[in-house]
PDB file of C-alpha atoms and ligand atoms in Angstrom:
ATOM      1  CA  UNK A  69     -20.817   6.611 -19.256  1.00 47.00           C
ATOM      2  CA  UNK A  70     -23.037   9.442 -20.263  1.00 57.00           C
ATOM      3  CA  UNK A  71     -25.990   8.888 -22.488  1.00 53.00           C
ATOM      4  CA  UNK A  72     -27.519  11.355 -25.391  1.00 56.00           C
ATOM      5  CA  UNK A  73     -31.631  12.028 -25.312  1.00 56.00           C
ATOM      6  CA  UNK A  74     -31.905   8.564 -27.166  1.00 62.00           C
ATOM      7  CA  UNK A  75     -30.515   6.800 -24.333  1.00 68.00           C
ATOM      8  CA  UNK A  76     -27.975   5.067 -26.234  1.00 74.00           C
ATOM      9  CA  UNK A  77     -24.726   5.204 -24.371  1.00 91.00           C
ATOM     10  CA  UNK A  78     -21.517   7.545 -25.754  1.00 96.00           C
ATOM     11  CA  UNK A  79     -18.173   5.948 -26.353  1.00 97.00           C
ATOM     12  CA  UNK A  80     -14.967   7.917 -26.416  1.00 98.00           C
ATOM     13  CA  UNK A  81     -12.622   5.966 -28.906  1.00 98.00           C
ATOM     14  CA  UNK A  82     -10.161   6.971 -31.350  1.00 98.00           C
ATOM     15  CA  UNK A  83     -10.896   7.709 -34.791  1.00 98.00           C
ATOM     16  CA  UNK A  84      -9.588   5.666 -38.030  1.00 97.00           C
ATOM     17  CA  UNK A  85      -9.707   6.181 -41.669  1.00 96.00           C
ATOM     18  CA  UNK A  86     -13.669   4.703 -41.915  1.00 97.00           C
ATOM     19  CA  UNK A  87     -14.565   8.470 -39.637  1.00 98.00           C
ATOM     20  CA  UNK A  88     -13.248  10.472 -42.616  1.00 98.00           C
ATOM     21  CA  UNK A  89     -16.355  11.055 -44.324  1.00 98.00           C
ATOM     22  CA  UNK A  90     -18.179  12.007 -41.055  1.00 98.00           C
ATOM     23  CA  UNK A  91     -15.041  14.220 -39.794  1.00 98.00           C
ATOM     24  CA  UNK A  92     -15.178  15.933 -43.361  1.00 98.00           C
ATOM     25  CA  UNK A  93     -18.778  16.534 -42.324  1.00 98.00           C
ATOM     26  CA  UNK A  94     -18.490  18.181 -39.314  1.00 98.00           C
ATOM     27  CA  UNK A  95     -15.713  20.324 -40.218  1.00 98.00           C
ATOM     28  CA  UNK A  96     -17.375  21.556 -43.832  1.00 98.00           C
ATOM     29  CA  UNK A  97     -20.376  22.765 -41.367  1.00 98.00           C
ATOM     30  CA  UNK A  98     -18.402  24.988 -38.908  1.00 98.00           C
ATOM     31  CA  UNK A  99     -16.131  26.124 -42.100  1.00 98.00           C
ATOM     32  CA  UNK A 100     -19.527  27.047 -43.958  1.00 98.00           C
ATOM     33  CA  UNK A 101     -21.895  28.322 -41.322  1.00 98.00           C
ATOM     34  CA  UNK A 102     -19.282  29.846 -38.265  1.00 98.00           C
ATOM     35  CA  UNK A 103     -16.431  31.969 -37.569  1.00 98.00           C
ATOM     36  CA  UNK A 104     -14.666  28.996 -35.360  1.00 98.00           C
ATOM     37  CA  UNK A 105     -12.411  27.797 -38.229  1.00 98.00           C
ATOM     38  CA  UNK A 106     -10.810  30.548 -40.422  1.00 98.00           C
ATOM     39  CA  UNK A 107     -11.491  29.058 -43.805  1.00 98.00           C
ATOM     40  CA  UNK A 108     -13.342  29.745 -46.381  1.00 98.00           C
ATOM     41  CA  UNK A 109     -13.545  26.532 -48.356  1.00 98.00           C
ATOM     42  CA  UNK A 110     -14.729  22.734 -47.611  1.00 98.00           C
ATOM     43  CA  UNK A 111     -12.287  21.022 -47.452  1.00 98.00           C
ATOM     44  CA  UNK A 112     -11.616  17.674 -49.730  1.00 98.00           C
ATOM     45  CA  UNK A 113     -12.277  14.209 -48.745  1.00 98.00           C
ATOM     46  CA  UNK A 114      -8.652  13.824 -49.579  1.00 98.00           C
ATOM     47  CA  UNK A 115      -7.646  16.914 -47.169  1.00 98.00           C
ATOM     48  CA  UNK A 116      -9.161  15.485 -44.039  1.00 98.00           C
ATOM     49  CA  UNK A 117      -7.993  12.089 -45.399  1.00 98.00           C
ATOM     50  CA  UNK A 118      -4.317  13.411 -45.105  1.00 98.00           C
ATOM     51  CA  UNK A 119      -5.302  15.240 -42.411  1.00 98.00           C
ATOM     52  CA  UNK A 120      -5.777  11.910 -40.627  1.00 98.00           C
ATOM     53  CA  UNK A 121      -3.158   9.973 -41.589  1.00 98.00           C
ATOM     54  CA  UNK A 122      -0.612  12.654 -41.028  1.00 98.00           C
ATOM     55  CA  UNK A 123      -2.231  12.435 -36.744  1.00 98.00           C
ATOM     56  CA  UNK A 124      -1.652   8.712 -37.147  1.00 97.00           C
ATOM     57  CA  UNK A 125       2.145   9.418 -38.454  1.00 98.00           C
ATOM     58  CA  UNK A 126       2.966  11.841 -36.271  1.00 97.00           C
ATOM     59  CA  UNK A 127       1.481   9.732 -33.487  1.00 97.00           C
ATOM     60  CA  UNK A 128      -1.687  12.368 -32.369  1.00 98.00           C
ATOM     61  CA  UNK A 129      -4.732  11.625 -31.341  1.00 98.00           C
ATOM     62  CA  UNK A 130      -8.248  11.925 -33.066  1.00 98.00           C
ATOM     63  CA  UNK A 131     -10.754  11.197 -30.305  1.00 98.00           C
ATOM     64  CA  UNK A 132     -14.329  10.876 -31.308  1.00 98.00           C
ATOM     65  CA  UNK A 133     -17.459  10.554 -29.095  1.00 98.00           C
ATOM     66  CA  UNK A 134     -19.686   7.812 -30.609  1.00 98.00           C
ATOM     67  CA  UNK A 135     -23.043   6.778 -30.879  1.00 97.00           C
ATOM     68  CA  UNK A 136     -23.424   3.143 -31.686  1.00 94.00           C
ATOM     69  CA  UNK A 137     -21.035   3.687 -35.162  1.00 93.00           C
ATOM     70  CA  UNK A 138     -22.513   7.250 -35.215  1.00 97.00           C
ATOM     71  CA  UNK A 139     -19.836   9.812 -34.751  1.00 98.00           C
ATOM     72  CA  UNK A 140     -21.196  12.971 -32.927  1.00 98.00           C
ATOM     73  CA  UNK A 141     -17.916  14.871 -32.381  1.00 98.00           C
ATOM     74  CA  UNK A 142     -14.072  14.665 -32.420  1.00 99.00           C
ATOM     75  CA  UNK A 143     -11.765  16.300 -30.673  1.00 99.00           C
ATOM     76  CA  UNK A 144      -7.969  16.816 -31.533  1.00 98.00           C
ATOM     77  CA  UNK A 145      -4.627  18.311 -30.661  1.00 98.00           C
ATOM     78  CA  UNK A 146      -1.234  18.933 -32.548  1.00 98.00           C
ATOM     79  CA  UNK A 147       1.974  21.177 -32.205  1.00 98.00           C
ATOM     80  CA  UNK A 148       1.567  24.814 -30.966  1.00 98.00           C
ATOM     81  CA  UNK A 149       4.286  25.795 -33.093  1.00 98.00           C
ATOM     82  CA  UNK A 150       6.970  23.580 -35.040  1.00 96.00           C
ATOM     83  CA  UNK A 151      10.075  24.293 -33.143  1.00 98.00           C
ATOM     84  CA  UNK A 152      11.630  22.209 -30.603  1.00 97.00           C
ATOM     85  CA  UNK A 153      11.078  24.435 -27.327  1.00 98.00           C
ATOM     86  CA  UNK A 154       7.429  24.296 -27.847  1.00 98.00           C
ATOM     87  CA  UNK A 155       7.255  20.113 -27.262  1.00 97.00           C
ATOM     88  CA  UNK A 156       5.418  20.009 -24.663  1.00 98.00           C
ATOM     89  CA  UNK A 157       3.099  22.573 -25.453  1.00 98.00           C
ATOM     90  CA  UNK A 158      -0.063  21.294 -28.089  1.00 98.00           C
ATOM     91  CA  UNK A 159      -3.155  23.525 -29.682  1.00 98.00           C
ATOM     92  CA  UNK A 160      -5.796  21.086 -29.673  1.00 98.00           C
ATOM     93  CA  UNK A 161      -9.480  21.502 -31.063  1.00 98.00           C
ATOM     94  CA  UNK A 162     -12.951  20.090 -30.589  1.00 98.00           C
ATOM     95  CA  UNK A 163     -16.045  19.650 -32.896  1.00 98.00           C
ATOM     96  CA  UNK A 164     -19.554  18.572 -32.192  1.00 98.00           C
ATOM     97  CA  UNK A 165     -22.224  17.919 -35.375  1.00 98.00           C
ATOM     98  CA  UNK A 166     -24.621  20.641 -35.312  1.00 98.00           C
ATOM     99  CA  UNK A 167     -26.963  17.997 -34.482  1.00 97.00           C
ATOM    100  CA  UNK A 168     -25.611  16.919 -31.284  1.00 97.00           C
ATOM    101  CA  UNK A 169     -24.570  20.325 -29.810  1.00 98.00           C
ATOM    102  CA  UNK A 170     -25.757  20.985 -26.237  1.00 96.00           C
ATOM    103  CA  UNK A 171     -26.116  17.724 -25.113  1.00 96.00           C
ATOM    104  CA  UNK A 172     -22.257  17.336 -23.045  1.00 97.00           C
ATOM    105  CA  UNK A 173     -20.982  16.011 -26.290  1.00 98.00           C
ATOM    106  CA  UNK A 174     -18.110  18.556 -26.275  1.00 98.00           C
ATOM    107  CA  UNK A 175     -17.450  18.460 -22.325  1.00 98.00           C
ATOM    108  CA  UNK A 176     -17.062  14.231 -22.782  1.00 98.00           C
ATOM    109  CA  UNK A 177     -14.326  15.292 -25.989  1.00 98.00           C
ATOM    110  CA  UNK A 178     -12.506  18.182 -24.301  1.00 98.00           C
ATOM    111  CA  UNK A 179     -11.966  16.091 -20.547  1.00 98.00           C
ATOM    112  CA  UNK A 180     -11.302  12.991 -22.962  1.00 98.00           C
ATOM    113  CA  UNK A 181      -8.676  14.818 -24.940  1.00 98.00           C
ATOM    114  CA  UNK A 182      -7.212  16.451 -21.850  1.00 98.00           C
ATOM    115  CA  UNK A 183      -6.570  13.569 -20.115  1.00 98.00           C
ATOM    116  CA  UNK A 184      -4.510  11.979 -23.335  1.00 98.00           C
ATOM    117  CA  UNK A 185      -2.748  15.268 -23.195  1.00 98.00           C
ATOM    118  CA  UNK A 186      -1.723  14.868 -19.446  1.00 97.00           C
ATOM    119  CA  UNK A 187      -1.094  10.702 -20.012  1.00 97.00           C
ATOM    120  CA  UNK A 188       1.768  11.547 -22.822  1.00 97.00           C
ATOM    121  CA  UNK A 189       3.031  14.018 -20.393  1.00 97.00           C
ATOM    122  CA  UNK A 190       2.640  16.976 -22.197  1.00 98.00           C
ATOM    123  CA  UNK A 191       2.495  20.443 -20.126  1.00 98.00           C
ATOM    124  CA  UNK A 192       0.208  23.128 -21.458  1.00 98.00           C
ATOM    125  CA  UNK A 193      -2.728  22.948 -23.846  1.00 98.00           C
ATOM    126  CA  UNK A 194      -3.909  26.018 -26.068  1.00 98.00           C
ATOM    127  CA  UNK A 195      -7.108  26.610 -27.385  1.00 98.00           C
ATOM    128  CA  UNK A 196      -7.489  29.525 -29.910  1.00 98.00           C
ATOM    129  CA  UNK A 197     -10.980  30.721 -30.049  1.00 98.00           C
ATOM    130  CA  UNK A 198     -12.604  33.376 -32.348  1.00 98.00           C
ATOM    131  CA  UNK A 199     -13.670  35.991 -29.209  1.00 98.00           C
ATOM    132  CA  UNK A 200     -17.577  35.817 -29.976  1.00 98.00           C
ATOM    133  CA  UNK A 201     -17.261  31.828 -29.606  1.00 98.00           C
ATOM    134  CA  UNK A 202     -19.363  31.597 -26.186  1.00 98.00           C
ATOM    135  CA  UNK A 203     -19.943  27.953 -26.272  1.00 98.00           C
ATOM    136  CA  UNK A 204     -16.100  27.227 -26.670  1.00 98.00           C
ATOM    137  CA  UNK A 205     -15.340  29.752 -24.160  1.00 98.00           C
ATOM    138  CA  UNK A 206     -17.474  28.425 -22.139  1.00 98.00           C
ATOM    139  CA  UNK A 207     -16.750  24.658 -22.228  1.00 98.00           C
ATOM    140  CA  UNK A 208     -12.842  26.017 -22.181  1.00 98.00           C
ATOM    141  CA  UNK A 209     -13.971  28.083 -18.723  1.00 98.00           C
ATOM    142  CA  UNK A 210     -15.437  24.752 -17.474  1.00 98.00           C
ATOM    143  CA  UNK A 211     -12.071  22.943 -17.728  1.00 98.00           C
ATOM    144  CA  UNK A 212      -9.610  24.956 -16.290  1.00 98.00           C
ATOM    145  CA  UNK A 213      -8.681  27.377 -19.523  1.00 98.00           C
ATOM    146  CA  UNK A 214      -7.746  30.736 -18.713  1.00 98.00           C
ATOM    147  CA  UNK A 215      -7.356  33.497 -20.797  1.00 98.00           C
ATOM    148  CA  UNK A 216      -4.002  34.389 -22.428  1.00 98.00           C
ATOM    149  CA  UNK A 217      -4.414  37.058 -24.446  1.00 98.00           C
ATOM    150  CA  UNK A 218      -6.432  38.389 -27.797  1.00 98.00           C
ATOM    151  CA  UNK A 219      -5.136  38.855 -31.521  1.00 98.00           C
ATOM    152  CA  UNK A 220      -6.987  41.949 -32.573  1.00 98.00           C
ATOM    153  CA  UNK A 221      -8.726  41.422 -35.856  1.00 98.00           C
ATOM    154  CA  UNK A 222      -6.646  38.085 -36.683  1.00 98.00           C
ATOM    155  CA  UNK A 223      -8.905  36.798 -39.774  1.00 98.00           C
ATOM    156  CA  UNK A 224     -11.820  38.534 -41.758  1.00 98.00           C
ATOM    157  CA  UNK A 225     -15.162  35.897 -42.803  1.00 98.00           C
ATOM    158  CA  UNK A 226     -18.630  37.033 -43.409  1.00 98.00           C
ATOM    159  CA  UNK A 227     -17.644  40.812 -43.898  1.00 98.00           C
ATOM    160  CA  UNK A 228     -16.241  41.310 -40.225  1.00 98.00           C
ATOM    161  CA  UNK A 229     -12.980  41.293 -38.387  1.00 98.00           C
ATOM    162  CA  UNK A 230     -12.101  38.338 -36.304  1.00 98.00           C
ATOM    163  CA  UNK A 231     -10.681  38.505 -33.023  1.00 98.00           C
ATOM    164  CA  UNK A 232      -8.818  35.756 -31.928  1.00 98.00           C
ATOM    165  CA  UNK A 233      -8.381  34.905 -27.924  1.00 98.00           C
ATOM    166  CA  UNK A 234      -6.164  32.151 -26.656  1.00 98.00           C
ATOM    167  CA  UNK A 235      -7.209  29.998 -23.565  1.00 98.00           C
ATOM    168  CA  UNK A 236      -4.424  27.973 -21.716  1.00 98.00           C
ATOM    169  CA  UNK A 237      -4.238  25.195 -19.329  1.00 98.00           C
ATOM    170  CA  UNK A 238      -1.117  23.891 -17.426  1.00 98.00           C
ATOM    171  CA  UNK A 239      -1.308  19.897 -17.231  1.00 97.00           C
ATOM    172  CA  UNK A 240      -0.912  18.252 -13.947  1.00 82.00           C
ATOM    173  CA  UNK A 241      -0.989  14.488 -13.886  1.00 57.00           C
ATOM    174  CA  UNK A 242      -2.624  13.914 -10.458  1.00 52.00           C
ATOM    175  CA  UNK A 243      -5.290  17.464 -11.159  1.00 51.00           C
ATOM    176  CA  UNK A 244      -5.950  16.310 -14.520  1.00 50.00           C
ATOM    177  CA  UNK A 245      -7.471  12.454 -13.509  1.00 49.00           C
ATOM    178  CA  UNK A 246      -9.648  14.235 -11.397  1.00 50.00           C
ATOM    179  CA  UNK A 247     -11.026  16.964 -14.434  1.00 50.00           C
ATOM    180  CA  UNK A 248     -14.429  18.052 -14.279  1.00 52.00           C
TER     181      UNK A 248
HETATM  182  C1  COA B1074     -18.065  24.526 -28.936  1.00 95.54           C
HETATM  183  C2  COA B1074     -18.610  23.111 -28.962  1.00 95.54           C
HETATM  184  C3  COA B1074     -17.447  22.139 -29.191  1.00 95.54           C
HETATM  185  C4  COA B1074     -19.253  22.803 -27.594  1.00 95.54           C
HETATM  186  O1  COA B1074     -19.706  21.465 -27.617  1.00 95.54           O
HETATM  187  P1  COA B1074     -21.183  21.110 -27.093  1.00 95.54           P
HETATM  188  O2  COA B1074     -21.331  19.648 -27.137  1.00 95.54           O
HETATM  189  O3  COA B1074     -22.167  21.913 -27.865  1.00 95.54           O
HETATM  190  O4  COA B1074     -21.125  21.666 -25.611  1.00 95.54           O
HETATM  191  P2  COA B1074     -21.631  20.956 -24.279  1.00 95.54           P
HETATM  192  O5  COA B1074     -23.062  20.561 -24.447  1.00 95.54           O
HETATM  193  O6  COA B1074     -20.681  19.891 -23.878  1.00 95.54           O
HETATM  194  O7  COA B1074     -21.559  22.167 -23.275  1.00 95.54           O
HETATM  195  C5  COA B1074     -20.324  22.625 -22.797  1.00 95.54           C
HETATM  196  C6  COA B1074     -20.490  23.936 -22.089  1.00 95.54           C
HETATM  197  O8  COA B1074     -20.674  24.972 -23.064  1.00 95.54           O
HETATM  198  C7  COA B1074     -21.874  25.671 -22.786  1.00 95.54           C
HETATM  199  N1  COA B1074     -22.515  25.981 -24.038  1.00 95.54           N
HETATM  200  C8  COA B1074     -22.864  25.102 -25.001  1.00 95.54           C
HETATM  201  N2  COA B1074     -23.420  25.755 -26.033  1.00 95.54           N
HETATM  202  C9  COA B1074     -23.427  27.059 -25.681  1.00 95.54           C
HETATM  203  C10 COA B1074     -23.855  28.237 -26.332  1.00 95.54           C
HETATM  204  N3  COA B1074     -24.410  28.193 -27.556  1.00 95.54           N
HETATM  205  N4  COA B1074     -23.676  29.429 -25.701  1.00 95.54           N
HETATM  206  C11 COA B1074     -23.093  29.480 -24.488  1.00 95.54           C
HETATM  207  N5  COA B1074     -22.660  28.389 -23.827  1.00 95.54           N
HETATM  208  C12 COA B1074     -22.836  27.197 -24.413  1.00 95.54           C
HETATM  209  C13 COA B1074     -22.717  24.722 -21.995  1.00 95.54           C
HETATM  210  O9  COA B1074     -23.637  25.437 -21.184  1.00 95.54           O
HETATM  211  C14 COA B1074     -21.700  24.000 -21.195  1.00 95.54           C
HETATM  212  O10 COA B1074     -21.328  24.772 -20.075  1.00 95.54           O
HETATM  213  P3  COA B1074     -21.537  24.168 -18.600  1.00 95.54           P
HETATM  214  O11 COA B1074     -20.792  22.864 -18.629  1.00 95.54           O
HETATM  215  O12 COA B1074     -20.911  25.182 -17.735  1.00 95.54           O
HETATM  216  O13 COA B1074     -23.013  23.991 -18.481  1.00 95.54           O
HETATM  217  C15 COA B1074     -19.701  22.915 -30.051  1.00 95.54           C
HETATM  218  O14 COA B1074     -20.719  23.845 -29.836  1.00 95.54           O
HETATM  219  C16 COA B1074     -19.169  23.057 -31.466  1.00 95.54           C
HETATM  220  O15 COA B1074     -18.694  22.088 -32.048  1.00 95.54           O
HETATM  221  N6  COA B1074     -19.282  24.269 -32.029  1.00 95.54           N
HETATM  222  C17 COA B1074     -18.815  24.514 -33.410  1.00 95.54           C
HETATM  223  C18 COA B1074     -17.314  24.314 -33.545  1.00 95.54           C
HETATM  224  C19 COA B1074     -16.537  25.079 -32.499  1.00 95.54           C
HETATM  225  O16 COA B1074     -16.831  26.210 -32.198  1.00 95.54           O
HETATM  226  N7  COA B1074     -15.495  24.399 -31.981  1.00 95.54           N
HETATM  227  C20 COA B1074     -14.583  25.014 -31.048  1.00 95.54           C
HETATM  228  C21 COA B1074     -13.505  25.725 -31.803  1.00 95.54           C
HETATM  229  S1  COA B1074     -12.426  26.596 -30.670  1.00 95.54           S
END
């Protein structure tokens, strides 16, 4: 198990309706501060609050890398696209607290959130990142993702175009329980 500065040992475990306030949080930071999510606003308690329970619905996961009760990141995938040849193929996402960045937080949530991906048998994960991300390209790199293409000027934040690459990963069951 892999331990922050503190010492205190991190815990992969999913996230329930209690994390809502801290997963509002996290996201309202990268919304506000970065070009990783493409929205302007922060979002609602009761936004991320559906947010959640449609995951639970729907059967998805919300993983979250804890500190004692502290939550220092979550990590998350859903449907590429909603239409039925695309099944087996998820966009997922990962967030660290600006806090806690830098510290393997985001490799524990991205090999965590793989290996769910590979245990419901899915068969390719997608990851789009805004192209001057280098931290998510380069935890992406680190894992496998490859390149798939860019979406020229996709989104426009903070008085600038936004490129958007996509990274992909083909699952194998017997490479993915030995991941990085
Ligand atoms: C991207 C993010 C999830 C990475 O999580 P993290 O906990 O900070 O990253 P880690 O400490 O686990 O490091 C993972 C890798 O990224 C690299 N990295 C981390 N921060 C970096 C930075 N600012 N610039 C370049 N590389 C960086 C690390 O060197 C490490 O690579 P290595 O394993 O080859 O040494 C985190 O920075 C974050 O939440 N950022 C804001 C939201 C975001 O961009 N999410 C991704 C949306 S696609």
């Amino acid at each position: 198990m892999a331990e922050p500065d503190d010492g205190v040992p991190l815990q992969i475990h999913p996230c329930d309706a209690p994390h809502v306030a801290a997963i509002r949080e996290i996201f309202n930071e990268v919304i506000l501060t970065s070009t990783a999510l493409f929205e302007y606003e922060p979002r609602s308690h009761e936004t991320v609050r559906s947010w959640m329970e449609m995951k639970q619905a729907a059967g998805l996961p919300v993983l979250g890398c804890f500190s004692d009760d502290r939550l220092l990141g979550f990590a998350s995938y859903g449907p590429f696209r909603p239409f039925a040849a695309y099944r087996l193929t998820v966009e997922h996402s990962v967030y660290v607290h600006a806090e806690c960045r830098g510290r393997g937080v985001g490799r524990m949530l991205l090999k965590a959130i793989i290996a769910e991906a590979s245990r419901n048998g899915l068969h390719l994960m997608v990851a789009g990142i805004e192209a001057t991300n280098q931290a998510s390209i380069s935890l992406h790199k680190r894992f496998g993702f490859t390149h798939a293409g860019r979406i020229h000027e996709a989104g426009h934040k903070f008085d600038r175009w936004l490129d958007l690459d996509f990274y992909e990963k083909r699952l194998s069951a017997e490479a993915d329980a030995s991941a990085v």
